[in-house]
XYZ file of C-alpha atoms in Angstrom:
678
model
C 93.600 135.124 101.217
C 92.174 134.197 97.867
C 88.764 133.829 96.365
C 89.424 131.430 93.862
C 91.947 128.469 93.884
C 93.088 126.776 90.806
C 95.150 123.453 90.950
C 96.386 122.030 87.818
C 97.950 118.369 87.209
C 99.901 118.855 84.404
C 101.192 116.510 81.462
C 103.948 116.539 78.871
C 101.984 114.132 76.710
C 102.954 114.383 72.695
C 99.339 113.938 71.326
C 96.008 114.454 72.669
C 95.135 112.151 75.524
C 91.526 111.127 74.195
C 88.292 111.986 74.882
C 87.724 110.072 77.802
C 89.025 111.100 81.363
C 92.009 109.082 82.056
C 94.932 108.984 84.391
C 98.345 110.633 83.700
C 96.621 113.290 81.861
C 95.522 116.966 82.626
C 93.047 117.652 85.380
C 92.395 120.943 86.984
C 90.279 121.838 89.747
C 88.740 125.613 90.026
C 87.511 126.109 93.552
C 85.841 129.536 93.893
C 84.868 130.311 97.503
C 84.454 126.517 98.413
C 82.554 125.774 95.302
C 84.556 123.308 93.163
C 84.524 122.693 89.342
C 86.804 119.629 88.039
C 87.647 119.379 84.357
C 89.779 116.940 82.384
C 91.653 118.343 79.466
C 93.257 116.273 76.290
C 95.334 118.875 75.231
C 97.688 121.549 77.180
C 96.002 124.429 75.160
C 92.503 123.771 76.108
C 93.617 123.229 79.781
C 95.446 126.865 79.225
C 92.309 128.214 77.734
C 89.982 127.179 80.425
C 92.201 128.751 83.120
C 92.065 131.750 81.021
C 88.439 131.925 81.100
C 88.671 131.706 85.196
C 91.371 134.402 85.274
C 89.370 136.759 83.288
C 86.658 136.789 85.820
C 88.679 138.998 88.092
C 89.056 137.074 91.255
C 91.930 137.222 93.369
C 93.413 134.110 92.555
C 96.211 131.502 93.759
C 97.020 129.524 90.537
C 99.114 126.277 91.078
C 100.927 123.954 88.825
C 102.486 120.783 89.658
C 105.964 121.101 88.127
C 109.222 122.777 88.952
C 109.159 126.447 88.416
C 113.140 126.275 88.732
C 116.091 124.323 88.187
C 119.038 123.385 90.691
C 121.741 125.925 91.041
C 123.802 126.696 88.066
C 121.480 125.907 85.354
C 119.802 129.490 84.662
C 123.137 130.827 84.741
C 124.604 128.774 82.040
C 121.961 129.148 79.785
C 121.069 132.858 80.373
C 123.753 134.477 82.205
C 121.620 135.344 85.041
C 120.883 133.212 88.220
C 117.295 133.661 88.265
C 114.286 131.441 87.066
C 112.203 133.884 85.134
C 114.532 134.920 82.271
C 114.866 131.093 81.868
C 111.255 130.478 81.363
C 111.365 133.133 78.487
C 114.561 131.410 77.228
C 112.622 127.943 77.053
C 109.851 129.749 75.525
C 111.779 130.712 72.432
C 112.711 127.235 71.811
C 110.181 124.892 73.034
C 107.447 124.411 70.263
C 103.991 123.136 71.772
C 101.388 122.916 69.156
C 97.427 122.796 69.932
C 97.341 119.141 69.188
C 100.296 118.521 72.023
C 103.061 118.142 69.469
C 106.135 119.270 71.048
C 109.847 119.129 70.538
C 110.898 118.592 74.371
C 113.432 115.780 73.473
C 115.274 117.889 70.683
C 115.156 120.955 72.762
C 116.788 118.805 75.711
C 119.528 117.575 73.636
C 120.221 120.985 72.323
C 120.703 122.144 76.082
C 122.698 119.185 76.783
C 125.174 120.490 74.045
C 125.766 123.764 75.951
C 127.511 121.642 79.089
C 130.483 119.741 79.590
C 130.374 115.865 79.552
C 126.917 114.225 79.198
C 123.778 115.541 80.289
C 122.059 116.827 82.564
C 118.901 115.638 80.888
C 118.361 112.138 80.049
C 115.691 109.475 79.042
C 113.963 109.608 75.490
C 111.895 107.098 73.513
C 113.944 104.462 72.229
C 112.985 105.471 68.387
C 114.525 109.123 68.870
C 118.136 109.190 67.108
C 119.317 111.816 69.863
C 122.876 110.748 70.601
C 123.389 113.621 73.181
C 120.301 112.966 74.975
C 121.075 109.641 76.840
C 118.463 107.178 77.314
C 119.802 106.451 80.701
C 120.931 108.010 84.019
C 124.145 105.748 84.052
C 125.145 107.270 80.744
C 125.449 110.845 82.111
C 128.963 111.980 83.321
C 130.579 115.604 83.964
C 127.777 117.901 83.339
C 128.704 119.516 86.570
C 125.167 120.578 87.859
C 123.606 119.480 91.005
C 120.894 116.608 90.928
C 118.113 118.194 92.956
C 116.710 121.816 94.013
C 116.668 122.338 97.611
C 113.056 121.578 98.098
C 113.341 118.150 96.553
C 115.725 117.291 99.364
C 112.620 118.009 102.065
C 109.624 116.667 99.878
C 109.830 112.625 100.161
C 109.630 111.201 96.824
C 110.120 114.311 94.949
C 111.983 113.377 91.861
C 115.105 115.225 89.929
C 114.192 117.200 86.742
C 116.827 115.776 84.506
C 114.562 112.817 83.982
C 112.457 113.238 80.801
C 111.178 109.839 80.113
C 110.014 106.591 81.680
C 108.216 105.593 84.774
C 107.907 108.430 87.354
C 109.615 111.177 85.034
C 108.885 114.776 85.942
C 111.272 116.636 83.668
C 109.384 116.908 80.388
C 106.532 118.479 82.529
C 108.673 121.329 83.730
C 110.345 121.925 80.172
C 106.653 122.415 78.153
C 105.187 123.943 81.530
C 107.758 126.864 81.892
C 107.581 127.858 78.345
C 103.851 127.924 78.577
C 104.188 129.816 82.006
C 106.277 132.284 80.115
C 103.306 133.122 77.803
C 100.761 133.002 80.525
C 103.015 135.709 82.354
C 103.385 138.003 79.300
C 99.335 137.957 78.775
C 98.499 138.923 82.156
C 101.425 141.025 82.760
C 101.438 143.298 86.398
C 98.388 141.394 87.278
C 100.281 138.078 87.854
C 103.160 137.570 90.319
C 105.318 134.519 90.578
C 105.935 133.192 94.210
C 108.603 133.067 95.344
C 110.807 134.066 91.998
C 108.936 137.838 92.103
C 108.053 137.944 95.477
C 110.593 136.555 97.592
C 109.502 135.084 100.867
C 106.269 137.314 101.033
C 102.676 137.012 100.220
C 101.822 137.896 96.523
C 100.262 141.140 96.478
C 99.157 141.086 92.788
C 95.549 139.943 91.841
C 97.142 136.462 90.624
C 99.515 134.525 92.665
C 101.328 131.611 90.362
C 102.887 129.123 92.587
C 104.309 125.556 92.110
C 102.211 123.022 93.925
C 102.844 119.211 94.702
C 99.537 117.161 94.900
C 101.349 114.177 96.600
C 101.284 115.890 99.640
C 97.753 115.271 100.309
C 95.495 112.017 100.159
C 93.467 112.232 97.017
C 89.733 113.142 97.420
C 87.251 110.046 96.519
C 87.080 110.190 92.673
C 86.951 107.761 89.963
C 90.520 108.602 88.747
C 93.187 109.225 91.440
C 94.435 112.523 89.434
C 91.092 113.893 89.747
C 91.596 113.185 93.311
C 94.343 114.757 93.633
C 93.770 117.972 92.187
C 90.212 118.244 94.165
C 92.536 117.353 97.503
C 95.295 119.973 96.602
C 92.595 122.709 95.967
C 91.075 122.004 99.397
C 94.137 122.388 100.859
C 95.030 125.647 99.337
C 92.045 126.651 100.465
C 92.940 126.414 104.052
C 96.786 127.853 103.343
C 98.102 130.199 105.939
C 100.532 133.147 105.396
C 103.362 131.372 106.827
C 103.132 128.775 103.683
C 104.580 131.888 101.881
C 106.968 133.298 104.338
C 108.440 130.264 106.461
C 110.829 128.977 103.831
C 112.859 132.135 103.865
C 114.433 131.119 107.219
C 116.544 128.604 105.615
C 120.045 129.243 104.193
C 120.620 130.589 100.980
C 116.981 131.333 100.989
C 117.403 134.545 98.424
C 119.202 132.743 95.812
C 116.676 129.576 96.154
C 113.667 132.264 95.834
C 114.998 133.685 92.701
C 116.667 130.619 90.924
C 115.251 127.467 92.209
C 111.798 128.273 93.455
C 109.789 126.430 96.206
C 106.960 124.315 96.584
C 104.041 125.979 98.432
C 103.325 124.627 101.928
C 106.600 122.808 102.038
C 108.007 123.677 105.325
C 111.871 123.671 105.619
C 113.462 121.613 108.474
C 116.526 122.660 110.464
C 117.103 118.579 109.997
C 115.282 116.233 108.119
C 115.595 113.390 110.404
C 116.352 112.968 114.038
C 119.873 111.473 112.860
C 123.255 112.755 113.049
C 123.115 116.648 112.089
C 124.805 117.832 108.743
C 123.864 114.661 107.054
C 121.112 114.326 104.430
C 119.198 111.144 105.150
C 117.082 109.948 102.003
C 113.670 108.742 102.913
C 112.360 105.221 102.122
C 109.917 106.727 99.986
C 112.522 108.569 98.020
C 114.641 105.976 97.814
C 112.013 103.346 96.356
C 110.873 106.192 93.978
C 114.620 106.717 92.769
C 114.621 102.662 92.136
C 111.285 102.846 90.459
C 112.605 105.580 87.727
C 116.091 104.213 87.423
C 115.688 100.696 86.721
C 113.153 99.733 84.045
C 112.695 96.494 82.363
C 114.952 95.746 79.585
C 114.719 91.766 79.601
C 114.163 90.418 75.774
C 110.728 88.597 75.219
C 110.622 84.900 74.328
C 108.177 82.101 73.738
C 107.764 79.449 76.195
C 105.328 76.353 76.248
C 102.580 77.174 78.300
C 103.061 74.242 80.821
C 106.528 75.880 81.405
C 105.264 79.663 82.040
C 104.158 79.414 85.674
C 106.068 81.823 87.567
C 107.569 83.906 84.599
C 106.497 87.264 83.564
C 104.096 87.999 81.011
C 106.010 90.237 78.309
C 102.877 91.195 76.444
C 99.008 91.229 76.771
C 97.445 88.157 76.033
C 93.868 87.625 74.268
C 91.906 84.721 73.883
C 92.475 82.650 70.477
C 89.158 81.087 71.010
C 85.949 80.993 73.220
C 85.830 79.008 76.407
C 83.559 76.752 76.035
C 84.045 76.939 72.278
C 80.591 75.654 71.763
C 77.226 75.559 73.906
C 77.556 72.656 76.047
C 75.722 70.315 78.701
C 76.282 71.424 82.363
C 74.904 68.184 83.927
C 74.430 64.565 82.761
C 71.125 63.958 81.406
C 68.844 64.372 78.396
C 68.771 67.181 75.901
C 66.044 68.219 73.614
C 64.685 71.164 72.098
C 62.354 72.810 74.590
C 59.850 74.174 72.300
C 59.395 71.094 70.527
C 58.053 69.273 73.556
C 54.706 67.692 73.743
C 52.880 66.509 76.585
C 53.689 62.408 77.453
C 56.406 60.008 76.612
C 59.388 61.847 74.501
C 61.097 59.468 71.975
C 64.705 58.907 72.383
C 67.128 59.255 69.472
C 69.887 56.628 69.055
C 73.606 57.330 70.130
C 74.652 59.863 72.538
C 76.415 63.262 73.154
C 79.441 62.174 75.299
C 82.390 64.904 75.002
C 82.892 68.443 73.873
C 85.065 67.250 70.732
C 82.484 64.806 69.562
C 79.362 65.454 67.205
C 76.161 64.146 67.480
C 73.471 63.678 64.742
C 70.690 66.605 64.879
C 67.965 65.781 67.187
C 64.318 65.810 65.501
C 62.037 68.072 67.344
C 60.022 66.412 69.896
C 62.850 63.950 70.580
C 65.393 63.531 73.180
C 69.336 62.456 73.256
C 71.394 61.029 76.120
C 73.902 63.769 77.011
C 76.821 63.916 79.573
C 78.530 67.009 81.390
C 80.775 69.152 78.831
C 79.349 67.729 75.553
C 78.505 70.053 73.123
C 75.021 70.543 72.364
C 73.953 68.656 68.974
C 71.833 70.616 66.468
C 68.119 70.845 67.746
C 69.090 70.638 71.674
C 68.739 73.993 73.531
C 67.863 72.597 77.103
C 69.136 69.497 79.245
C 66.800 67.436 81.903
C 68.921 66.091 85.014
C 69.135 62.431 84.626
C 67.883 62.365 88.520
C 64.602 64.046 86.889
C 63.994 61.443 84.287
C 63.085 57.786 83.522
C 63.682 55.664 80.296
C 61.808 52.516 79.490
C 61.119 50.848 76.255
C 58.579 53.508 75.290
C 60.821 56.508 75.645
C 61.744 59.090 78.122
C 59.689 60.057 81.031
C 60.204 63.635 82.705
C 59.059 64.324 86.002
C 58.891 67.782 84.908
C 59.773 69.729 82.189
C 62.883 72.246 83.281
C 63.021 75.829 82.262
C 64.218 76.588 78.548
C 67.855 76.562 78.546
C 68.345 74.976 81.563
C 71.512 72.835 82.641
C 73.319 74.492 79.657
C 76.560 76.704 79.167
C 76.298 79.049 76.115
C 79.558 79.385 74.117
C 82.121 81.866 75.370
C 80.297 82.002 78.638
C 83.777 82.217 80.286
C 85.537 84.144 77.755
C 84.946 85.004 74.191
C 87.489 84.871 71.583
C 89.513 88.357 71.258
C 88.805 88.951 74.955
C 91.847 90.470 77.232
C 92.535 87.625 79.369
C 96.174 88.349 80.630
C 97.809 91.507 81.221
C 101.673 92.192 80.624
C 103.564 92.437 83.509
C 101.950 89.624 85.182
C 103.838 87.002 87.299
C 102.020 83.701 85.824
C 100.204 81.655 88.248
C 99.005 78.087 87.824
C 95.265 79.466 87.364
C 96.650 81.884 84.601
C 98.418 79.013 82.740
C 95.026 77.186 83.034
C 93.069 80.124 81.553
C 95.517 80.515 78.569
C 95.206 76.856 77.720
C 91.400 77.061 77.894
C 91.632 80.371 75.498
C 93.627 78.472 72.758
C 97.514 79.051 73.659
C 100.005 76.403 73.690
C 102.724 79.158 73.975
C 103.166 82.367 75.925
C 105.272 85.403 75.433
C 107.387 85.804 78.622
C 110.641 88.035 79.594
C 113.734 86.419 79.615
C 114.574 85.679 83.146
C 116.762 88.146 85.257
C 119.973 86.985 86.446
C 120.944 88.346 89.992
C 124.177 87.719 91.456
C 124.813 87.640 95.104
C 128.478 88.410 96.669
C 129.693 88.273 100.295
C 132.560 90.656 101.470
C 134.851 90.712 104.306
C 137.682 88.955 106.056
C 135.821 87.687 108.879
C 133.490 85.673 106.645
C 133.661 81.753 106.732
C 131.467 79.022 104.805
C 128.472 77.688 106.587
C 129.229 74.491 108.668
C 133.025 75.774 109.038
C 135.027 75.661 111.997
C 135.414 79.158 113.764
C 137.016 81.562 114.220
C 134.972 83.824 111.860
C 131.694 84.441 111.263
C 129.359 82.212 109.292
C 128.242 83.388 105.708
C 124.422 83.365 106.508
C 123.629 86.175 104.153
C 124.454 84.778 100.916
C 122.599 81.418 101.245
C 119.646 83.495 102.654
C 119.541 86.045 99.887
C 120.029 83.554 96.842
C 117.258 81.609 98.497
C 115.000 84.847 98.502
C 115.896 85.388 94.789
C 114.852 82.044 93.846
C 111.512 82.684 95.416
C 111.294 85.921 93.211
C 111.618 84.182 90.054
C 114.963 85.351 88.910
C 117.938 83.187 87.984
C 120.122 83.589 91.117
C 123.792 83.649 90.707
C 126.298 82.545 93.496
C 129.317 85.029 93.121
C 131.006 83.596 96.205
C 132.727 85.717 98.867
C 135.515 88.183 98.459
C 137.885 89.400 101.182
C 138.432 92.993 102.340
C 140.542 93.850 99.273
C 139.311 96.563 96.650
C 141.038 95.069 93.839
C 139.481 91.590 94.792
C 135.989 93.404 94.889
C 136.470 95.344 91.688
C 137.179 92.270 89.891
C 134.480 90.302 91.174
C 131.959 93.126 90.240
C 133.418 93.599 86.872
C 133.322 89.477 86.073
C 129.735 88.956 87.295
C 127.587 87.652 84.395
C 124.316 89.290 85.561
C 122.015 91.909 85.291
C 122.043 92.877 88.907
C 124.233 92.231 92.136
C 123.382 92.048 95.973
C 126.448 92.350 98.234
C 126.154 92.268 101.923
C 128.779 94.267 104.073
C 131.496 96.809 103.120
C 128.808 99.617 102.559
C 129.653 101.684 105.493
C 132.540 104.302 105.678
C 135.061 102.475 107.835
C 138.529 101.598 106.724
C 137.726 98.316 105.257
C 134.397 99.117 103.646
C 135.448 99.262 100.117
C 132.189 98.845 98.415
C 130.934 102.250 99.073
C 134.180 103.873 98.071
C 134.520 101.795 94.851
C 130.705 102.661 94.107
C 131.074 106.242 94.316
C 134.472 106.469 92.413
C 133.990 103.823 89.555
C 129.933 103.210 89.601
C 127.178 105.661 90.707
C 125.898 105.857 94.024
C 121.891 106.742 93.747
C 121.400 106.758 97.441
C 123.655 105.707 100.613
C 122.462 106.990 103.755
C 118.577 106.098 103.956
C 116.502 106.721 106.998
C 115.421 103.289 107.798
C 116.188 100.738 110.871
C 117.214 98.153 110.432
C 119.198 99.079 107.177
C 122.137 101.250 107.866
C 124.649 101.140 106.108
C 122.642 100.709 102.679
C 123.984 101.556 99.666
C 121.775 101.778 96.102
C 123.652 102.138 93.001
C 124.784 101.101 89.846
C 127.958 99.295 88.724
C 128.662 99.758 85.203
C 125.253 99.252 84.025
C 124.134 96.805 86.614
C 121.998 97.469 89.642
C 123.805 97.475 92.877
C 122.333 96.948 96.411
C 124.856 97.220 98.910
C 122.970 95.408 101.755
C 124.383 95.727 105.505
C 126.191 92.889 106.703
C 124.070 92.086 109.463
C 121.462 89.178 108.515
C 118.237 90.809 109.736
C 118.960 94.262 108.122
C 120.164 92.745 104.893
C 116.941 90.454 104.743
C 114.551 93.596 105.542
C 116.473 95.618 103.111
C 116.414 92.871 100.216
C 112.682 92.414 100.602
C 111.822 96.005 100.407
C 114.118 97.634 98.407
C 115.569 94.858 96.082
C 112.360 93.028 95.436
C 110.160 95.587 93.529
C 113.059 96.575 91.782
C 114.406 93.182 90.487
C 110.637 92.552 89.518
C 110.423 95.609 87.549
C 113.630 94.933 85.789
C 112.169 91.296 85.455
C 109.120 92.845 83.512
C 106.570 92.967 86.266
C 104.773 96.016 87.534
C 106.303 97.711 90.468
C 105.285 95.691 93.530
C 105.132 97.462 96.824
C 102.771 95.641 99.279
C 99.977 97.502 100.613
C 100.072 96.916 104.432
C 97.230 95.527 106.444
C 95.917 97.626 109.289
C 95.528 95.457 112.125
C 95.680 96.054 116.202
C 99.017 96.129 118.001
C 99.610 93.434 120.669
C 102.850 95.600 121.791
C 103.646 98.657 123.052
C 106.500 101.052 121.591
C 107.675 104.633 121.477
C 109.645 105.803 118.466
C 111.587 108.993 117.613
C 110.886 111.032 114.635
C 113.429 110.720 111.494
C 113.499 107.136 110.066
C 111.192 104.247 109.201
C 111.259 101.420 111.582
C 110.952 97.644 110.594
C 109.986 95.172 113.397
C 109.856 91.591 112.910
C 106.245 90.504 113.657
C 103.380 87.928 113.351
C 99.657 87.685 113.727
C 98.231 85.688 116.819
C 94.649 86.006 118.308
C 93.951 88.866 116.245
C 96.796 91.287 117.191
C 100.182 91.602 115.893
C 103.305 90.814 118.335
C 106.721 91.812 117.738
C 110.097 89.912 118.434
C 111.395 90.667 121.694
C 114.982 92.243 120.304
C 115.208 94.859 117.653
C 118.784 93.588 117.353
C 120.102 93.070 113.643
C 122.201 90.096 114.402
C 119.204 88.013 116.099
C 118.725 85.918 113.308
C 116.320 83.636 115.158
C 113.653 86.644 115.019
C 113.545 86.211 111.199
C 112.613 82.352 111.560
C 109.970 83.378 114.605
C 108.400 86.049 112.586
C 105.819 85.910 109.745
C 105.921 89.508 108.417
C 106.767 93.274 109.368
C 105.313 95.958 111.472
C 106.170 99.375 109.398
C 106.357 102.249 111.789
C 106.206 105.472 109.980
C 109.155 108.152 109.554
C 107.290 110.384 112.339
C 107.539 109.880 115.981
C 104.855 107.789 117.366
C 103.710 105.937 120.447
C 102.016 102.509 119.911
C 99.765 101.241 122.855
C 98.527 97.832 122.589
C 95.089 97.750 120.462
C 96.318 100.989 118.204
C 96.349 100.002 114.524
C 99.725 99.488 112.963
C 100.710 98.679 109.603
C 101.450 94.931 109.127
C 103.139 93.232 106.092
C 103.029 89.539 105.836
C 105.791 87.685 104.079
C 103.553 86.132 101.900
C 102.996 89.530 100.193
C 106.748 89.945 99.747
C 107.157 86.760 98.272
C 108.893 85.173 101.187
C 106.121 82.739 102.628
C-alpha cells in the first residue's frame, strides 16, 4: 500500500538531548521498499527537517508518530467549539512555543488550558521548580474538571497512559502537546498531499500521497539494537510495512465510531474488541500491565534524604549516586608474602637484604636501594624502590642475603594503586537497595556515611466483622493476612506499621484510614461490591480509585487507589490472593516510593511439569516450585488454600491470552527470591 514507511518515536525534551544517541529521545526509522535508515535527533526541528526531506522525494508514504492525535471526549469542544481534533491541533499551534533548541512553553500552556475548565485539571505533573499554581504537581490534586480520563483506544491497548500527565515516569501528555502543534504546521506545509487518519478520512484507507497516522511502538517487540528506542522504531516500521487494509477499516465497527474518528483518533493496527476480556460483559477490566503502568506513573518517590553511618546502610535505598573518595587500593601494594625489589636493578647472584620490613598498607618503609630487597607482606604498600615481589616459596635467605630460584617478571605479585576503583569513579547508583557487598565497596572507597532515603512507612489494616485474632477461639476467621503482610513489608525494607483491625463499619474504617501515620496503606477485605464492602465505596466517594476491576486470578476484588495523599492497596480477603497481589502490585510501587528503581521481576523461562488449559481474558498466577528441572504447580488454585503458599517457592505467570500448557512447554516462572520473599 505504501512505498515509504516513516516511524517516529517523539520526545518533548526542553533542551537538546545531546550529540550522542541515547534513550528517551527522538528516533526515526525510514523504510523505503524494505531498506531501512534509522537516525537519532537531539531536537524536534532536526527530526522534522529530516522527515521533510523524505517527504519531498514524492513516494506514497505512511508517516507515523507515537503520540496521541486527539483527546478524550469534550476537550476539543471546550477549547475550539468543535468536537474535532484537527481544529484543536491548530488551536494548540497558536499557543505552543517550540524553538529550534527544544525550548518550549508546554507547562505554561497546560496551565492556561486548565484555567478554561472548572475545578482543578485536567492536566497535571510539572517540575518542582515551576511556580504554576493551576497546574497541579500530582494526579491526586485534580478535581472537578469534568473530562474523561482516557480515549476509547486507550481502554483497548494494555499499558496506554492518560494524556493528562505531563511529567514524571511514563508521562506521555507533553509529547502530544508539542507534537500536535508540530503536526499542525506539517499539515499546513503539505496541504492536500497529506491526510490524517482517521480524523480526515474516517475509517477508510487514506488516498492522499502522505497518510499521517498515530502509532504505538510498544505493540511490537523491539528489534535488536544498541538502544531500545532505536529497536522500537525499526520494529514498528517493519510491522507497518506489513499493514493490511483492515488496520484502517476495522475500528469503524465499534460503537460511536464516527465521533471517535473525528475527535479522539485511533492507534493504527489496534483492533477494537467486543469485550476486552472473557469476563462479565459490559464491564471494563484493567489488564495487569495497565494497572502496573498506572502505579508506576502515579506514585514517585518523595522520601527525604538522610545520611547514615555506612555500617547501618545495608538494606537502605541510596538517595544519590556515590563516587569513590579515594582509590582502592590507595597505593600500589604486595599481592603475596615475599621479597620486594626493583626489577631492573637486580644483578646475578645473592641479593642484599635491607633492614626492616613492609608489613601493612598503612605503614611506610624506607626506600630500598637499587639491587637490594626487603621483606614484604600481603597488602603492604610497596616502598620506594620496589616494583616487583618474589614469592617467599621461591626464595631462601641466609647470612649472605636473598637467593631466588628464579627472578619473576617485572611487576609480578603486585597490585597497582586504584586497581579496583579510582578516586572519582562512580561506584553505586541512586535507587540501589544497598547490600552488604555494597557497604564493603563504599568503605573501601573512603566513605564513612552514605546518603539514603528515609524509610517509607506502610500500614496494614484488616477489615471485617468475621476476623478474629491469631490463636483466638472460633467462631470467626483467624486474621492471616495482617501478620502475613506485615512480614512481607519487613522483607521489603519499609517500616511496617500495624494498624489493627476494624469491623464492617464505614465510620470506623474512615477513622482508621484518616488516623494512619503512614505513607501507604494495605488493607485486606472490603474491596468488593457487597453490602459490607465499605472500602470500595469510601475510596470512590472520598479518595481516588485508579483501578478496581483488574484482570488477574487470584486477585478479585483488588482496589488500587489513593486515600487523601497516601497510596492505598485494597487487597482481597483471601490470603492467597492478598499475598499474590501484594507481591505483584504493592512491592514495586512501595520500592519506587521508597526511592528504588521500579522492580518488576523478569521471569525465567522453564519447562512445565504440569498441564493446564486457560481461557482468554486475564492473567493467571499459579503457586509453583522448581523440581528436577521442571516447574510443578500446587494441586489446587483455591485462594483460601494457605498451605499452597507454604508449599510454593515461586509463581507461574500465565498470559492474558488463552493458552494450553502441556508438560515440557516453556512457562514464565518467578522465584519468590526475585520478589524479596525467599
